[in-house]
Amino acid sequence: MTKAVKPVAREARHYIRIKEQILADIAEGKLQPGDRVSSESELVAAFGVSRMTANRALRELMFEGILKRSAGIGTFVSPKHLDVDLLQIRNIADEILERGHKHKAAVVKAGLMKADANVADALELTLGAGVMHSLIVHLENDQPIQVEERYVNPLVAPDYLSTDFSSMTPNEYLTKVAPITAFEHVVQAVKPDPAIRKYLGLKNDHPCLRVFRRTWSGEAVVTCALLYYPGAQYRLEARSTKGPSKPVAILGEKL
Amino acid sequence: MTKAVKPVAREARHYIRIKEQILADIAEGKLQPGDRVSSESELVAAFGVSRMTANRALRELMFEGILKRSAGIGTFVSPKHLDVDLLQIRNIADEILERGHKHKAAVVKAGLMKADANVADALELTLGAGVMHSLIVHLENDQPIQVEERYVNPLVAPDYLSTDFSSMTPNEYLTKVAPITAFEHVVQAVKPDPAIRKYLGLKNDHPCLRVFRRTWSGEAVVTCALLYYPGAQYRLEARSTKGPSKPVAILGEKL
DNA sequence: GCGACTAGCCTGTATATACAGGGCGGAGAA
DNA sequence: TTCTCCGCCCTGTATATACAGGCTAGTCGC
């Protein structure tokens, strides 16, 4: 005879509680990268759930790149790295919040300017046309992680400069005003110039990832931006649809 | 009394079969964006699996952005998902030839080795399994432009090492032996170690673009490679389908 | 002392079952 | 005819169970 199964209200969502607990432990530093996470059976005991539920929580965290699992060994916290999806445009504030961290944006500059040849070309405007420009440093837990230099097409988003960038990122505002229908990413490794280095708090010889992004809404270029990331920590990922099941350590990094 | 449960060999992985079937139907156009996908119970009947297994397949496809589900209604193909071509894998020799330049490949190392933890993980083999390894420097007009360190799954391409890499790049050979069905790119800016620096002929503080690439053929990982590019010259591009008409100068060299 | 075997822990996959709750359409009441 | 309620289909979540198979440490025989 099967034992009576006590159903659980949908609101409980035990697997989410387990995920939140693990994410909180990571955020508070109780779990460090490389640390062993409770095994499924330990979670069963600790949370009073079935192993399938614990399994689901851990499996989803693995898919999200937070944990690394291997049969016979155990479950571990992934080496810390910040991922950006090359094939997708995401809001940096959301990414930071998802990691359980605090996002802040420091506006260094914001104003109007005349398009020089490069900018005019990139935004498909005429030379000397009025263009909006902003330079913003994004902070994760008060650590700088991205410098965003942006040029905006005033024909598409005329109210860009009156946005409060501390409560809404440029990206967020612009996608609301003009939904993205196409984009382009060009990635380079560069030696950052002194100003960028200062904003990111980098040493002289620290390599730096630079992403040049343009986004379209219909036929019009909405905006283009230069995004600078501190190199070593930052990873850009691109996967094809049928992609791999789980993230893997890059060869050359320690497991 | 619980009915006897027929255990299934791990190799079966029914949920993956279901996912592949759905992905194939989408690829062949049998399922269009917005179409309704078989419900869980229909899949149970069609594949002879339990509902939990069908549920897992659909849930994972939802996480991957392929499907959209809503309780009480059904499961549907997501309206649009960007096509795979965004970051294609190209043969470096072809790229060089297209520029009207001369390609040469210098084989630094080529041999068998035992998979360490990282390599085993990346190729989805067991620790200590035999793996083929090669280190090749690609030259454009006798200037080094890429260092390619590659690990190859011997189960997929056992004759890899007997290839003449000066007449056929590893990439070319491998795509011939096992057509690529999926890939993953992870891009970082790094300070190259002395050996890589030497091969690329770089100065000490020169930044460097490192691409970690894995390619699949069906369920098997064919190969993974670390590709090093001298940063400033090299651009990695990703475009969405509707992409821009023509390449544009990166706003760049000045702030 | 060394190697082979084994017990035990861990994840991976699969099944049968159960209840919660959203959404929709048809039957029956107003 | 219109409105309401109920039953049915669908997904969401949870449980108990079972077997497969990777990995390790410890034991036992030689």
Coordinates of C-alpha atoms (C1' of nucleotides) in Angstrom, one line a residue:
Chain A
M1 CA 0.0 0.0 0.0
T2 CA 1.3 3.4 -0.9
K3 CA 1.6 5.7 2.0
A4 CA -0.7 8.7 2.1
V5 CA 0.8 11.6 0.2
K6 CA 0.3 15.0 1.8
P7 CA -0.4 17.5 -1.0
V8 CA 1.2 20.9 -0.7
A9 CA -0.4 24.2 -1.5
R10 CA 1.0 25.6 -4.7
E11 CA 2.1 28.7 -2.8
A12 CA 4.6 26.7 -0.9
R13 CA 6.8 25.9 -3.9
H14 CA 9.5 24.2 -1.8
Y15 CA 11.9 24.0 -4.6
I16 CA 12.0 27.8 -4.8
R17 CA 12.5 28.1 -1.1
I18 CA 15.5 25.8 -1.4
K19 CA 16.9 27.8 -4.3
E20 CA 16.4 31.1 -2.4
Q21 CA 18.2 29.6 0.6
I22 CA 21.2 28.6 -1.4
L23 CA 21.3 31.9 -3.3
A24 CA 21.1 33.7 0.0
D25 CA 24.0 31.6 1.4
I26 CA 26.1 32.5 -1.6
A27 CA 25.2 36.2 -1.4
E28 CA 26.1 36.3 2.3
G29 CA 29.4 34.6 1.7
K30 CA 28.4 31.5 3.7
L31 CA 29.0 29.5 0.5
Q32 CA 32.1 30.4 -1.5
P33 CA 32.9 29.5 -5.1
G34 CA 34.1 25.9 -5.1
D35 CA 32.4 25.0 -1.8
R36 CA 30.3 21.9 -1.6
V37 CA 26.6 22.5 -1.4
S38 CA 24.3 20.2 0.6
S39 CA 23.6 17.0 -1.3
E40 CA 20.1 16.1 -2.3
S41 CA 19.6 13.8 0.6
E42 CA 20.8 16.4 3.0
L43 CA 18.3 18.9 1.6
V44 CA 15.6 16.2 2.0
A45 CA 16.4 16.1 5.7
A46 CA 16.8 19.8 6.2
F47 CA 13.7 21.0 4.3
G48 CA 11.5 18.0 4.8
V49 CA 10.9 17.6 1.0
S50 CA 11.3 14.6 -1.3
R51 CA 14.5 14.0 -3.2
M52 CA 12.9 15.0 -6.5
T53 CA 12.1 18.4 -5.2
A54 CA 15.6 18.9 -3.9
N55 CA 16.8 17.6 -7.3
R56 CA 14.8 20.1 -9.1
A57 CA 16.1 23.0 -7.1
L58 CA 19.7 22.0 -7.6
R59 CA 19.2 21.1 -11.3
E60 CA 17.7 24.5 -12.0
L61 CA 20.5 26.3 -10.2
M62 CA 22.9 24.3 -12.3
F63 CA 21.1 25.4 -15.5
E64 CA 21.4 29.0 -14.3
G65 CA 25.1 28.5 -14.0
I66 CA 25.1 29.0 -10.2
L67 CA 26.1 25.4 -9.3
K68 CA 28.1 22.7 -10.9
R69 CA 27.2 19.1 -10.3
S70 CA 28.8 15.8 -11.0
A71 CA 27.5 12.3 -10.3
G72 CA 29.3 10.5 -7.6
I73 CA 31.0 13.6 -6.3
G74 CA 28.5 16.2 -5.3
T75 CA 27.2 19.7 -6.0
F76 CA 29.5 22.7 -5.8
V77 CA 29.3 26.5 -6.2
S78 CA 30.5 27.5 -9.6
P79 CA 33.6 29.6 -9.8
K80 CA 32.3 33.2 -9.8
H81 CA 32.0 34.8 -13.1
L82 CA 29.7 37.3 -14.6
D83 CA 28.0 36.2 -17.8
V84 CA 26.6 38.2 -20.5
D85 CA 24.7 36.7 -23.3
L86 CA 26.0 37.8 -26.7
L87 CA 22.9 36.7 -28.5
Q88 CA 20.5 38.6 -26.3
I89 CA 20.2 42.0 -24.9
R90 CA 19.6 42.0 -21.2
N91 CA 19.2 44.7 -18.7
I92 CA 22.3 44.9 -16.5
A93 CA 20.2 45.9 -13.4
D94 CA 18.1 42.8 -13.8
E95 CA 21.2 40.6 -14.1
I96 CA 22.6 42.1 -10.9
L97 CA 19.4 41.7 -9.0
E98 CA 19.1 38.1 -10.1
R99 CA 22.5 37.5 -8.5
G100 CA 21.0 38.8 -5.3
H101 CA 23.1 41.9 -5.4
K102 CA 22.5 45.7 -5.4
H103 CA 22.6 47.7 -8.5
K104 CA 23.5 51.4 -8.7
A105 CA 24.1 53.7 -11.7
A106 CA 26.4 56.7 -11.5
V107 CA 25.8 59.2 -14.2
V108 CA 29.1 60.8 -15.2
K109 CA 27.9 62.8 -18.2
A110 CA 24.6 63.3 -20.0
G111 CA 23.9 65.9 -22.7
L112 CA 23.5 66.9 -26.3
M113 CA 26.3 66.8 -28.8
K114 CA 26.8 67.1 -32.5
A115 CA 27.4 63.8 -34.3
D116 CA 31.0 63.3 -35.6
A117 CA 31.6 61.1 -38.6
N118 CA 31.7 57.8 -36.5
V119 CA 28.6 58.5 -34.6
A120 CA 26.7 59.8 -37.6
D121 CA 27.6 56.6 -39.4
A122 CA 26.7 54.3 -36.6
L123 CA 23.3 55.9 -36.0
E124 CA 22.7 56.5 -39.7
L125 CA 22.3 60.2 -39.3
T126 CA 23.9 63.1 -41.1
L127 CA 27.2 64.6 -40.0
G128 CA 26.7 67.2 -37.3
A129 CA 23.1 66.1 -36.5
G130 CA 22.1 66.6 -32.8
V131 CA 22.7 63.4 -30.8
M132 CA 22.2 62.5 -27.2
H133 CA 25.1 61.2 -25.3
S134 CA 25.5 59.7 -21.8
L135 CA 28.3 58.1 -19.8
I136 CA 27.2 55.9 -17.0
V137 CA 29.1 53.6 -14.6
H138 CA 27.1 50.6 -13.3
L139 CA 27.9 49.3 -9.9
E140 CA 27.2 45.9 -8.4
N141 CA 27.4 46.1 -4.6
D142 CA 29.3 49.4 -5.1
Q143 CA 31.9 47.7 -7.3
P144 CA 32.1 49.1 -10.8
I145 CA 31.4 46.4 -13.3
Q146 CA 30.4 48.2 -16.5
V147 CA 31.1 51.6 -18.1
E148 CA 28.4 52.4 -20.6
E149 CA 29.0 55.2 -23.1
R150 CA 25.8 55.6 -25.2
Y151 CA 24.7 57.6 -28.2
V152 CA 21.0 57.9 -28.8
N153 CA 19.0 58.8 -31.9
P154 CA 16.8 61.8 -30.9
L155 CA 14.3 61.0 -33.6
V156 CA 13.4 57.8 -31.9
A157 CA 13.7 58.7 -28.2
P158 CA 13.6 62.5 -27.8
D159 CA 13.0 62.3 -24.0
Y160 CA 16.0 60.2 -23.3
L161 CA 17.9 62.8 -21.3
S162 CA 15.1 63.5 -18.9
T163 CA 15.1 59.9 -17.7
D164 CA 16.2 59.2 -14.1
F165 CA 18.9 56.7 -14.8
S166 CA 19.2 55.7 -11.2
S167 CA 15.8 54.2 -11.3
M168 CA 15.8 53.0 -14.9
T169 CA 18.7 52.0 -17.0
P170 CA 19.1 53.5 -20.5
N171 CA 18.6 50.1 -21.9
E172 CA 15.3 49.7 -20.0
Y173 CA 14.0 53.1 -21.0
L174 CA 15.0 52.7 -24.7
T175 CA 13.5 49.2 -25.1
K176 CA 10.3 50.6 -23.6
V177 CA 10.2 53.5 -26.0
A178 CA 11.3 51.5 -29.0
P179 CA 11.2 47.7 -28.9
I180 CA 14.3 46.1 -30.3
T181 CA 13.9 44.3 -33.6
A182 CA 17.6 43.8 -34.4
F183 CA 21.0 44.3 -32.9
E184 CA 24.7 44.0 -33.5
H185 CA 27.5 43.1 -31.2
V186 CA 31.2 43.6 -31.9
V187 CA 33.6 42.3 -29.2
Q188 CA 37.2 43.3 -28.7
A189 CA 39.8 43.0 -26.1
V190 CA 41.4 46.3 -25.5
K191 CA 43.8 48.1 -23.2
P192 CA 41.4 50.6 -21.6
D193 CA 42.3 54.2 -21.7
P194 CA 43.0 56.0 -18.4
A195 CA 39.5 57.4 -18.0
I196 CA 37.8 54.0 -18.4
R197 CA 40.4 52.4 -16.2
K198 CA 39.6 54.9 -13.5
Y199 CA 35.9 54.3 -13.7
L200 CA 36.4 50.5 -13.5
G201 CA 39.1 50.8 -10.9
L202 CA 41.6 48.7 -12.9
K203 CA 45.3 48.5 -12.9
N204 CA 47.4 49.6 -15.8
D205 CA 47.8 46.4 -17.6
H206 CA 44.5 44.9 -16.9
P207 CA 42.8 43.7 -20.1
C208 CA 39.3 44.9 -20.8
L209 CA 36.4 43.6 -22.8
R210 CA 34.7 46.1 -25.0
V211 CA 31.4 45.5 -26.6
F212 CA 30.1 47.8 -29.3
R213 CA 26.3 47.4 -29.6
R214 CA 23.8 48.9 -32.0
T215 CA 20.1 48.3 -31.7
W216 CA 17.4 48.8 -34.2
S217 CA 13.7 49.4 -33.9
G218 CA 12.2 48.7 -37.3
E219 CA 14.3 50.5 -39.9
A220 CA 15.8 53.1 -37.5
V221 CA 19.0 52.7 -35.4
V222 CA 17.8 53.6 -31.9
T223 CA 21.1 53.7 -30.1
C224 CA 24.7 52.6 -30.1
A225 CA 26.8 52.0 -27.1
L226 CA 30.3 51.1 -26.0
L227 CA 30.3 48.8 -23.0
Y228 CA 33.5 48.2 -21.1
Y229 CA 33.8 45.2 -18.8
P230 CA 36.7 44.3 -16.5
G231 CA 38.1 41.5 -18.6
A232 CA 39.2 38.6 -16.3
Q233 CA 35.9 38.2 -14.5
Y234 CA 33.7 38.9 -17.3
R235 CA 32.5 36.3 -19.8
L236 CA 30.3 36.8 -22.9
E237 CA 28.4 33.7 -23.9
A238 CA 26.8 32.7 -27.1
R239 CA 25.0 29.4 -27.5
S240 CA 23.2 28.0 -30.4
T241 CA 19.6 26.9 -29.8
K242 CA 20.2 23.3 -29.3
G243 CA 22.9 24.3 -26.9
P244 CA 24.7 22.5 -24.2
S245 CA 23.0 21.3 -21.1
K246 CA 25.2 22.9 -18.5
P247 CA 28.0 25.5 -18.2
V248 CA 31.4 24.1 -17.9
A249 CA 34.7 25.5 -16.5
I250 CA 36.8 27.1 -19.2
L251 CA 39.9 25.1 -19.7
G252 CA 42.8 26.9 -18.1
E253 CA 40.7 28.1 -15.2
K254 CA 40.9 25.9 -12.2
L255 CA 37.9 23.8 -11.4
Chain B
M1 CA 0.4 -2.3 -3.8
T2 CA 2.4 -0.1 -6.1
K3 CA 2.6 -1.4 -9.6
A4 CA 6.0 -2.6 -10.8
V5 CA 8.1 0.2 -12.1
K6 CA 10.1 -0.6 -15.2
P7 CA 13.5 1.0 -14.8
V8 CA 15.0 2.6 -17.9
A9 CA 18.6 2.5 -19.0
R10 CA 20.2 5.9 -18.4
E11 CA 21.1 6.0 -22.1
A12 CA 17.5 6.3 -23.1
R13 CA 16.9 9.7 -21.6
H14 CA 13.4 9.9 -22.8
Y15 CA 13.0 13.6 -22.0
I16 CA 15.8 14.4 -24.4
R17 CA 14.2 12.4 -27.1
I18 CA 11.0 14.4 -26.6
K19 CA 12.9 17.7 -26.7
E20 CA 14.7 16.7 -29.9
Q21 CA 11.5 15.7 -31.6
I22 CA 9.9 19.0 -30.8
L23 CA 13.0 20.9 -31.9
A24 CA 13.1 19.0 -35.1
D25 CA 9.4 19.7 -35.7
I26 CA 10.1 23.4 -35.3
A27 CA 13.2 23.2 -37.5
E28 CA 11.3 21.5 -40.3
G29 CA 8.5 24.0 -40.0
K30 CA 5.9 21.5 -38.9
L31 CA 5.5 23.7 -35.8
Q32 CA 5.3 27.4 -36.4
P33 CA 5.7 30.2 -33.9
G34 CA 2.4 30.5 -32.0
D35 CA 1.4 26.9 -32.7
R36 CA 0.1 24.7 -30.0
V37 CA 2.5 21.9 -28.9
S38 CA 1.3 18.5 -27.8
S39 CA 0.1 18.6 -24.2
E40 CA 1.8 16.6 -21.5
S41 CA -0.7 13.9 -21.6
E42 CA -0.6 13.7 -25.3
L43 CA 3.2 13.2 -25.1
V44 CA 2.6 10.5 -22.4
A45 CA 0.5 8.6 -24.9
A46 CA 2.8 9.3 -27.9
F47 CA 6.1 8.4 -26.2
G48 CA 5.0 6.0 -23.6
V49 CA 6.6 7.9 -20.8
S50 CA 5.2 9.3 -17.5
R51 CA 3.8 12.7 -17.3
M52 CA 6.7 13.9 -15.1
T53 CA 9.1 13.1 -18.0
A54 CA 7.0 14.9 -20.5
N55 CA 6.7 17.8 -18.1
R56 CA 10.5 18.0 -17.7
A57 CA 11.0 18.1 -21.5
L58 CA 8.5 20.9 -21.9
R59 CA 9.7 22.8 -18.9
E60 CA 13.3 22.8 -20.1
L61 CA 12.3 23.9 -23.5
M62 CA 10.4 26.7 -21.8
F63 CA 13.5 27.7 -19.8
E64 CA 15.4 27.7 -23.1
G65 CA 13.0 30.2 -24.5
I66 CA 11.7 27.8 -27.2
L67 CA 8.2 27.3 -25.7
K68 CA 5.7 29.3 -23.8
R69 CA 3.4 27.6 -21.4
S70 CA 0.4 28.7 -19.4
A71 CA -1.7 26.6 -17.0
G72 CA -5.1 25.8 -18.2
I73 CA -4.4 26.8 -21.8
G74 CA -1.5 24.7 -23.2
T75 CA 2.0 24.9 -24.5
F76 CA 3.0 27.0 -27.5
V77 CA 5.9 27.7 -29.7
S78 CA 7.4 31.1 -28.7
P79 CA 6.6 33.9 -31.1
K80 CA 10.2 34.5 -32.2
H81 CA 13.5 33.2 -31.2
L82 CA 16.6 34.5 -32.8
D83 CA 18.0 32.2 -35.4
V84 CA 21.1 30.2 -34.9
D85 CA 23.2 32.0 -37.4
L86 CA 24.1 34.8 -35.2
L87 CA 27.6 33.7 -34.4
Q88 CA 28.5 31.2 -36.9
I89 CA 31.6 29.1 -36.9
R90 CA 33.8 29.9 -39.8
N91 CA 37.0 28.4 -41.0
I92 CA 39.9 30.8 -40.3
A93 CA 41.6 29.7 -43.5
D94 CA 38.6 30.7 -45.6
E95 CA 38.4 34.1 -43.8
I96 CA 42.0 34.8 -44.6
L97 CA 41.7 33.7 -48.2
E98 CA 38.6 35.9 -48.6
R99 CA 40.8 38.9 -47.5
G100 CA 43.1 37.9 -50.4
H101 CA 45.8 36.8 -48.0
K102 CA 47.9 33.7 -47.5
H103 CA 47.1 31.3 -44.8
K104 CA 49.6 29.0 -43.1
A105 CA 49.3 26.7 -40.1
A106 CA 52.2 25.9 -37.8
V107 CA 51.7 22.8 -35.7
V108 CA 53.4 23.2 -32.4
K109 CA 52.1 20.1 -30.7
A110 CA 49.9 17.2 -31.6
G111 CA 49.4 14.0 -29.6
L112 CA 47.4 12.0 -27.2
M113 CA 46.9 12.8 -23.5
K114 CA 44.8 11.8 -20.6
A115 CA 41.8 14.1 -19.8
D116 CA 42.2 16.1 -16.7
A117 CA 39.1 17.2 -14.7
N118 CA 38.4 20.3 -16.9
V119 CA 38.9 18.6 -20.2
A120 CA 36.8 15.5 -19.2
D121 CA 34.1 17.8 -18.1
A122 CA 34.2 19.9 -21.3
L123 CA 34.1 16.9 -23.6
E124 CA 31.7 15.0 -21.3
L125 CA 34.1 12.1 -20.9
T126 CA 35.4 10.3 -17.8
L127 CA 38.4 11.5 -15.9
G128 CA 41.6 10.0 -17.4
A129 CA 40.0 9.1 -20.7
G130 CA 42.3 9.3 -23.8
V131 CA 41.9 12.6 -25.6
M132 CA 43.6 14.1 -28.6
H133 CA 45.2 17.4 -28.2
S134 CA 46.8 19.9 -30.7
L135 CA 48.3 23.3 -30.5
I136 CA 48.4 25.2 -33.8
V137 CA 49.3 28.7 -34.7
H138 CA 47.5 30.2 -37.7
L139 CA 49.4 32.8 -39.8
E140 CA 48.0 35.4 -42.2
N141 CA 50.7 36.5 -44.6
D142 CA 53.2 35.0 -42.1
Q143 CA 51.8 37.1 -39.2
P144 CA 50.4 35.0 -36.4
I145 CA 46.7 35.9 -35.9
Q146 CA 45.3 32.9 -33.9
V147 CA 46.6 30.4 -31.5
E148 CA 44.3 27.3 -31.4
E149 CA 44.6 24.9 -28.6
R150 CA 42.2 22.0 -29.2
Y151 CA 41.0 18.9 -27.5
V152 CA 39.1 16.3 -29.6
N153 CA 36.8 13.5 -28.5
P154 CA 38.4 10.3 -29.9
L155 CA 35.0 8.5 -30.0
V156 CA 33.8 11.0 -32.6
A157 CA 37.0 11.7 -34.7
P158 CA 39.5 8.9 -34.1
D159 CA 41.6 9.8 -37.1
Y160 CA 42.1 13.4 -36.0
L161 CA 45.8 13.2 -35.4
S162 CA 46.6 11.8 -38.9
T163 CA 45.2 14.9 -40.6
D164 CA 47.6 17.1 -42.4
F165 CA 46.8 20.4 -40.7
S166 CA 48.7 22.5 -43.2
S167 CA 46.2 21.6 -46.0
M168 CA 43.1 21.3 -43.8
T169 CA 42.4 23.1 -40.6
P170 CA 41.2 21.1 -37.6
N171 CA 37.9 22.9 -37.9
E172 CA 37.5 21.9 -41.5
Y173 CA 38.3 18.3 -40.8
L174 CA 36.1 18.0 -37.8
T175 CA 33.0 19.5 -39.5
K176 CA 33.5 17.0 -42.3
V177 CA 33.7 14.1 -39.9
A178 CA 30.9 15.2 -37.7
P179 CA 28.6 18.0 -38.8
I180 CA 28.0 20.7 -36.1
T181 CA 24.5 20.7 -34.6
A182 CA 25.2 23.0 -31.7
F183 CA 28.0 25.2 -30.3
E184 CA 28.9 27.4 -27.4
H185 CA 31.2 30.4 -27.4
V186 CA 32.6 32.0 -24.2
V187 CA 34.6 35.1 -24.8
Q188 CA 36.9 36.8 -22.4
A189 CA 39.6 39.4 -22.4
V190 CA 42.7 38.1 -20.8
K191 CA 46.4 38.8 -20.2
P192 CA 48.0 36.1 -22.3
D193 CA 50.5 33.8 -20.6
P194 CA 54.1 34.0 -21.9
A195 CA 53.8 31.0 -24.3
I196 CA 50.7 32.4 -26.0
R197 CA 52.3 35.8 -26.1
K198 CA 55.3 34.3 -27.8
Y199 CA 53.3 32.5 -30.5
L200 CA 51.3 35.7 -31.2
G201 CA 54.3 37.9 -31.1
L202 CA 52.7 40.2 -28.5
K203 CA 54.2 42.7 -26.1
N204 CA 53.8 42.2 -22.4
D205 CA 50.7 44.3 -21.7
H206 CA 48.9 43.6 -24.9
P207 CA 45.4 42.5 -24.2
C208 CA 44.1 39.3 -25.8
L209 CA 40.8 37.9 -26.8
R210 CA 40.2 34.3 -25.7
V211 CA 37.3 32.3 -27.1
F212 CA 36.4 29.0 -25.6
R213 CA 34.4 27.1 -28.1
R214 CA 32.6 23.7 -27.8
T215 CA 30.9 22.0 -30.7
W216 CA 28.3 19.3 -30.6
S217 CA 27.3 16.7 -33.2
G218 CA 24.0 15.3 -32.0
E219 CA 24.4 14.4 -28.4
A220 CA 28.2 14.1 -28.4
V221 CA 30.7 16.9 -27.8
V222 CA 33.0 16.7 -30.7
T223 CA 35.7 19.1 -29.6
C224 CA 36.6 22.1 -27.5
A225 CA 39.1 24.7 -28.2
L226 CA 40.7 27.7 -26.7
L227 CA 41.3 30.3 -29.4
Y228 CA 43.6 33.3 -28.7
Y229 CA 43.4 36.4 -30.8
P230 CA 45.5 39.5 -30.5
G231 CA 42.9 41.8 -29.1
A232 CA 43.1 45.2 -30.7
Q233 CA 43.0 43.9 -34.3
Y234 CA 40.4 41.2 -33.8
R235 CA 36.7 41.7 -33.8
L236 CA 34.1 39.1 -32.9
E237 CA 30.7 39.9 -34.3
A238 CA 27.2 38.8 -33.5
R239 CA 24.2 40.0 -35.3
S240 CA 20.6 39.3 -35.1
T241 CA 18.7 38.1 -38.2
K242 CA 17.6 41.5 -39.4
G243 CA 21.0 42.9 -38.9
P244 CA 22.6 46.0 -40.2
S245 CA 23.4 46.5 -43.8
K246 CA 27.0 47.3 -43.6
P247 CA 29.8 47.2 -41.0
V248 CA 30.5 50.5 -39.3
A249 CA 33.5 51.9 -37.6
I250 CA 33.5 51.2 -33.9
L251 CA 33.3 54.3 -32.0
G252 CA 36.4 53.9 -30.3
E253 CA 39.8 55.1 -30.2
K254 CA 38.9 58.2 -28.3
L255 CA 36.5 58.9 -25.4
Chain C
dG1 C1' 52.8 -3.3 0.9
dC2 C1' 49.8 -3.5 -3.1
dG3 C1' 46.0 -4.4 -5.8
dA4 C1' 41.2 -6.1 -6.3
dC5 C1' 36.7 -5.9 -4.5
dT6 C1' 32.9 -3.9 -2.2
dA7 C1' 30.0 -0.9 0.6
dG8 C1' 28.2 3.4 0.5
dC9 C1' 27.3 8.1 -1.0
dC10 C1' 26.2 10.9 -4.7
dT11 C1' 23.8 12.4 -9.0
dG12 C1' 20.8 11.0 -13.2
dT13 C1' 16.7 9.3 -14.9
dA14 C1' 12.1 7.4 -14.8
dT15 C1' 7.5 6.0 -12.9
dA16 C1' 2.9 6.2 -10.7
dT17 C1' 0.2 9.1 -8.0
dA18 C1' -2.0 13.1 -6.0
dC19 C1' -3.8 17.6 -5.3
dA20 C1' -4.0 22.7 -6.5
dG21 C1' -5.7 25.9 -9.5
dG22 C1' -6.4 28.4 -14.2
dG23 C1' -9.4 28.5 -18.3
dC24 C1' -13.1 27.2 -21.3
dG25 C1' -17.2 25.4 -23.0
dG26 C1' -21.6 23.2 -22.4
dA27 C1' -25.7 22.2 -19.5
dG28 C1' -29.1 24.0 -17.0
dA29 C1' -31.3 27.7 -14.4
dA30 C1' -33.2 32.5 -14.4
Chain D
dT1 C1' -31.7 34.5 -24.5
dT2 C1' -28.4 35.2 -21.0
dC3 C1' -26.0 34.1 -17.0
dT4 C1' -24.0 30.9 -13.8
dC5 C1' -22.0 26.8 -12.4
dC6 C1' -19.8 22.5 -13.2
dG7 C1' -16.9 19.2 -15.4
dC8 C1' -13.0 18.6 -18.2
dC9 C1' -8.5 19.6 -19.9
dC10 C1' -4.3 21.7 -19.0
dT11 C1' -0.2 23.0 -16.3
dG12 C1' 2.2 23.5 -11.6
dT13 C1' 3.9 21.3 -7.7
dA14 C1' 5.0 17.5 -4.6
dT15 C1' 5.8 12.7 -3.0
dA16 C1' 7.6 7.9 -2.6
dT17 C1' 10.0 4.7 -5.1
dA18 C1' 13.4 2.4 -8.1
dC19 C1' 17.3 1.4 -10.8
dA20 C1' 21.7 3.1 -13.3
dG21 C1' 26.1 4.4 -12.8
dG22 C1' 30.2 7.6 -11.3
dC23 C1' 33.4 7.9 -7.5
dT24 C1' 35.8 7.0 -3.1
dA25 C1' 37.5 4.9 0.9
dG26 C1' 38.2 1.1 3.4
dT27 C1' 38.7 -4.0 3.7
dC28 C1' 40.6 -8.2 2.6
dG29 C1' 43.5 -11.5 0.3
dC30 C1' 47.9 -12.3 -1.7

